[in-house]
XYZ file of C-alpha atoms in Angstrom:
233
model
C -166.187 15.270 167.759
C -164.154 18.709 165.868
C -162.068 20.002 163.610
C -159.113 21.703 163.140
C -161.675 24.783 161.498
C -164.062 24.617 164.551
C -163.209 27.820 166.637
C -163.207 26.705 170.184
C -165.399 27.555 172.857
C -165.589 27.811 176.535
C -166.922 25.346 178.193
C -171.064 26.786 177.617
C -170.007 26.447 173.972
C -169.696 30.290 173.400
C -166.532 31.858 172.058
C -163.381 32.020 173.932
C -161.719 35.072 175.234
C -159.486 35.061 172.158
C -162.221 34.216 170.090
C -163.935 37.696 171.213
C -160.250 39.406 170.906
C -160.151 38.694 166.787
C -163.560 40.330 166.592
C -162.311 43.992 166.888
C -158.701 42.981 165.321
C -160.739 42.213 161.672
C -163.286 44.644 161.998
C -159.903 46.943 161.972
C -158.102 45.589 158.751
C -161.303 45.910 156.811
C -161.354 49.918 157.948
C -157.635 49.689 157.047
C -158.310 48.586 153.438
C -161.348 50.611 153.103
C -160.073 54.043 153.457
C -157.564 54.107 150.734
C -159.733 54.388 148.904
C -160.354 57.557 149.198
C -156.617 58.117 149.706
C -156.322 56.699 145.853
C -159.194 58.479 144.586
C -157.609 62.423 146.177
C -154.426 61.198 143.738
C -156.649 61.013 141.152
C -157.853 64.323 141.695
C -154.034 66.388 142.421
C -152.855 64.406 139.246
C -156.331 66.240 136.401
C -156.110 68.852 138.180
C -152.520 69.110 137.707
C -152.608 68.014 134.109
C -155.222 70.299 133.328
C -153.870 72.957 134.291
C -150.457 72.292 132.051
C -152.762 71.791 129.293
C -155.105 75.140 129.960
C -151.234 76.884 130.022
C -149.996 76.135 127.495
C -153.177 76.370 125.101
C -152.784 80.413 126.051
C -148.795 80.057 125.001
C -150.116 79.182 122.250
C -152.938 80.889 121.718
C -151.846 84.305 122.636
C -149.405 84.780 119.688
C -151.316 84.442 117.114
C -154.232 86.235 118.589
C -151.674 89.345 118.667
C -150.816 88.737 115.377
C -154.113 88.546 114.104
C -155.247 92.213 116.469
C -152.342 93.423 114.537
C -152.652 93.046 111.334
C -155.844 95.041 111.705
C -153.378 98.323 112.552
C -151.652 101.024 111.484
C -147.800 100.877 111.410
C -147.164 103.801 114.565
C -150.481 102.078 116.212
C -148.386 98.726 116.378
C -145.401 100.570 117.532
C -147.035 103.042 119.969
C -149.735 100.555 121.489
C -148.773 96.634 120.677
C -150.844 95.005 123.340
C -154.248 97.404 122.961
C -156.688 96.268 120.924
C -157.036 98.217 117.687
C -159.042 101.387 117.826
C -160.239 101.259 114.161
C -159.529 98.300 111.333
C -156.981 98.802 108.827
C -156.310 96.991 106.193
C -153.366 98.799 104.499
C -150.972 95.484 105.768
C -153.536 92.985 103.627
C -153.209 94.400 100.720
C -149.704 95.085 100.910
C -148.656 92.032 102.354
C -150.949 90.836 99.368
C -149.046 92.654 96.198
C -145.971 94.392 97.614
C -144.730 91.440 99.505
C -146.080 88.693 96.777
C -148.371 87.227 99.447
C -150.665 85.776 96.257
C -147.328 84.290 94.359
C -147.107 82.765 97.647
C -150.683 81.267 98.320
C -151.449 80.492 94.268
C -147.959 78.182 94.225
C -148.834 76.618 98.347
C -152.204 75.436 96.347
C -150.531 73.733 93.638
C -147.647 71.713 95.268
C -150.558 70.978 98.131
C -153.124 70.357 95.147
C -150.319 68.498 93.080
C -149.124 66.354 95.960
C -151.349 65.551 97.699
C -153.608 63.710 93.857
C -149.931 62.491 93.129
C -149.877 60.855 96.125
C -152.824 59.661 96.447
C -152.865 57.924 92.643
C -150.081 56.182 92.918
C -150.049 55.401 96.551
C -153.551 53.792 96.011
C -151.971 51.998 92.898
C -149.217 50.681 94.212
C -151.243 49.782 98.008
C -153.257 47.936 95.582
C -151.473 45.942 93.604
C -149.617 44.432 96.834
C -152.166 43.357 99.246
C -154.341 42.163 95.552
C -151.367 40.110 92.975
C -148.768 38.210 94.499
C -145.739 37.336 92.464
C -142.305 37.253 92.909
C -140.175 40.204 95.275
C -144.408 41.279 96.642
C -142.980 41.208 99.688
C -140.031 42.981 99.291
C -140.909 46.037 97.576
C -143.709 45.858 100.793
C -140.822 46.145 103.253
C -138.964 48.288 100.812
C -141.746 51.044 101.424
C -141.937 49.699 105.689
C -138.440 50.579 105.183
C -138.870 54.043 104.170
C -140.839 55.579 106.688
C -137.947 55.131 109.442
C -135.585 56.720 106.887
C -134.054 60.047 108.077
C -134.590 62.907 105.853
C -131.785 65.172 106.589
C -130.630 62.058 105.042
C -131.411 62.778 101.948
C -131.170 66.065 101.444
C -128.062 66.621 99.729
C -128.011 63.418 97.299
C -131.580 64.896 97.134
C -130.095 68.503 95.794
C -127.859 66.434 93.548
C -130.786 64.888 91.345
C -132.346 67.398 91.260
C -130.234 69.819 90.428
C -128.981 66.563 87.342
C -132.539 67.079 86.167
C -133.148 70.593 85.998
C -135.709 70.723 88.790
C -133.891 73.266 91.148
C -136.649 75.829 92.350
C -139.316 74.213 90.002
C -143.065 73.890 90.910
C -143.135 69.968 89.926
C -139.715 69.238 91.666
C -141.207 70.093 94.844
C -144.210 68.212 93.748
C -142.204 65.447 93.105
C -139.915 65.595 96.319
C -143.813 65.539 97.910
C -144.856 62.163 96.611
C -141.370 60.662 97.067
C -141.676 61.173 101.472
C -145.286 60.668 101.159
C -145.683 57.337 99.240
C -143.590 54.941 102.020
C -146.721 55.537 104.413
C -149.365 56.226 101.747
C -148.520 53.135 100.052
C -148.300 50.618 104.014
C -152.165 52.484 105.675
C -153.437 51.648 102.100
C -152.016 48.063 101.426
C -153.336 46.662 104.956
C -157.018 48.299 104.347
C -156.745 47.307 100.530
C -156.112 43.347 102.213
C -159.996 43.990 104.197
C -161.729 44.461 101.086
C -163.976 40.936 100.321
C -162.091 39.517 96.888
C -165.439 38.599 95.590
C -166.510 42.276 94.436
C -163.804 41.885 92.837
C -163.545 38.541 91.063
C -167.396 39.502 90.344
C -165.722 42.566 88.345
C -163.801 40.221 86.400
C -165.862 37.878 85.653
C -168.583 40.521 83.889
C -165.161 41.208 81.958
C -164.154 44.350 84.033
C -160.427 45.218 83.100
C -157.952 45.563 85.972
C -157.881 49.004 86.352
C -161.602 49.447 85.690
C -162.285 47.156 88.643
C -159.714 49.680 90.401
C -160.608 52.717 89.684
C -164.850 51.994 89.406
C -165.320 49.582 91.778
C -162.394 49.255 94.435
C -161.295 52.337 94.852
C -164.862 53.700 95.908
C -165.194 51.078 97.892
C -161.773 52.526 99.780
C -162.981 55.734 100.033
C -163.324 55.271 103.896
C -159.226 54.455 105.117
């Protein structure tokens, strides 16, 4: 008895001519499927070569002007105008000395250190404290304050320039270092609070509870227990 899945056979039990004709067709289909892999591989190779070529070209466009500026800084004024693309024949530090003394680069360098150091310290201290409170304590308005910081990340800074100018002018902070530090801290706080709040929520609460039981205050628990644990964040 034969089922529908049994291939028809000839009189002697051998496969029929129709079955024999199907075998080459199946083999041909298998070969055509296998030939698609080299095509995809070649396309990926071409794409990689193109992307790497664009990255190399972009790196050259960025590095060459920087290299030329550094190279020209060791030349004299006449060498810069006469042979702008050649390497310096001898190292001259006159340009560096004039930039440091006559162009007041020493003052600008000191101002940069003060502004960056003050902004970084203020952002880390205030941001970590605010993030710890939002992550560990439940109080009315907790979520509102948190999403207020989140919304601050999407606020366009260009819209705040004119109001910020008048605020700083009324407070007498225009053209002052501490006024610039305050602006940088306010601009950096939203992302800092958003990032550190999520990180403080991952820290174990048992450590903070143990320090409270041992008699530590919330301030001491934060600075001596939780903040060192948050250093990887």
